[in-house]
Tab-separated table of C-alpha atoms in Angstrom:
chain	number	residue	atom	x	y	z
A	1	VAL	CA	103.439	88.837	91.486
A	2	PHE	CA	101.196	90.726	89.074
A	3	ALA	CA	98.329	92.939	90.279
A	4	ASN	CA	95.289	94.560	88.689
A	5	LYS	CA	93.476	97.451	90.369
A	6	PHE	CA	89.723	98.126	90.241
A	7	GLU	CA	88.637	101.333	91.988
A	8	GLY	CA	85.187	102.434	93.153
A	9	GLU	CA	83.801	105.166	95.416
A	10	SER	CA	84.226	103.348	98.731
A	11	LYS	CA	86.305	100.293	97.792
A	12	THR	CA	89.392	99.403	95.808
A	13	VAL	CA	90.096	95.816	94.776
A	14	TRP	CA	93.422	94.350	93.691
A	15	THR	CA	93.550	90.934	92.055
A	16	LEU	CA	96.894	89.146	92.283
A	17	TYR	CA	98.621	86.424	90.277
A	18	ASN	CA	101.862	84.743	91.361
A	19	ALA	CA	103.698	83.683	88.177
A	20	ASN	CA	106.512	82.070	90.195
A	21	TRP	CA	107.078	78.358	90.811
A	22	ARG	CA	107.285	79.081	94.559
A	23	SER	CA	105.026	80.725	97.104
A	24	VAL	CA	105.497	84.428	97.704
A	25	SER	CA	105.009	85.529	101.294
A	26	GLY	CA	105.510	88.862	103.019
A	27	GLU	CA	104.714	92.430	102.020
A	28	VAL	CA	103.445	91.528	98.574
A	29	LEU	CA	101.565	94.745	97.844
A	30	ALA	CA	102.163	98.443	98.634
A	31	VAL	CA	99.113	100.644	98.027
A	32	PRO	CA	98.053	104.275	98.599
A	33	HIS	CA	96.587	104.533	102.113
A	34	GLU	CA	93.735	106.738	103.270
A	35	LYS	CA	93.208	107.379	106.970
A	36	GLY	CA	90.625	104.978	108.385
A	37	ALA	CA	90.857	102.504	105.485
A	38	ARG	CA	90.627	98.782	106.284
A	39	TYR	CA	92.123	95.949	104.244
A	40	PHE	CA	90.870	92.431	103.630
A	41	ASP	CA	92.331	89.300	102.054
A	42	ALA	CA	89.115	88.413	100.216
A	43	TRP	CA	90.566	85.157	98.876
A	44	ASN	CA	91.147	83.774	102.394
A	45	GLY	CA	88.474	85.728	104.275
A	46	LYS	CA	90.819	87.557	106.672
A	47	GLU	CA	91.431	91.156	107.631
A	48	ILE	CA	94.955	92.396	106.894
A	49	LYS	CA	96.654	94.718	109.375
A	50	PRO	CA	99.031	96.719	107.160
A	51	ARG	CA	102.261	98.454	108.020
A	52	ILE	CA	101.571	102.140	107.358
A	53	VAL	CA	104.413	104.473	106.354
A	54	GLY	CA	103.260	107.964	105.412
A	55	LYS	CA	100.545	107.524	102.800
A	56	THR	CA	101.472	103.944	101.867
A	57	ALA	CA	100.036	100.706	103.260
A	58	TYR	CA	102.260	97.628	103.001
A	59	LEU	CA	100.122	94.503	102.854
A	60	ARG	CA	101.462	91.173	104.063
A	61	LEU	CA	100.020	87.978	102.590
A	62	THR	CA	100.953	84.682	100.937
A	63	VAL	CA	100.213	83.734	97.330
A	64	GLU	CA	100.830	80.111	96.330
A	65	PRO	CA	102.844	79.143	93.208
A	66	HIS	CA	100.812	80.085	90.102
A	67	GLY	CA	98.080	81.070	92.547
A	68	VAL	CA	95.733	83.999	92.785
A	69	GLY	CA	94.657	86.404	95.492
A	70	CYS	CA	92.347	89.331	96.072
A	71	VAL	CA	92.778	92.315	98.395
A	72	VAL	CA	89.990	94.808	99.182
A	73	GLN	CA	90.497	98.270	100.662
A	74	VAL	CA	87.322	99.642	102.279
A	75	ARG	CA	87.144	103.381	102.931
């Protein structure tokens, strides 16, 4: 899975592309975490509850074969 990051003052957006011929499901993305940040699967319109370890948020989602996704961190 490939990811691009776009960062602003109060939000960070990651766009995702699954180059595989199979779905990828699980902790697809690990990102820097800030206390109080919330995460959203913008592609599917759902909030993501990450697993937080130290200053890293592990984000669990599914991306279909040759599919795309979008994750938003709101601070």
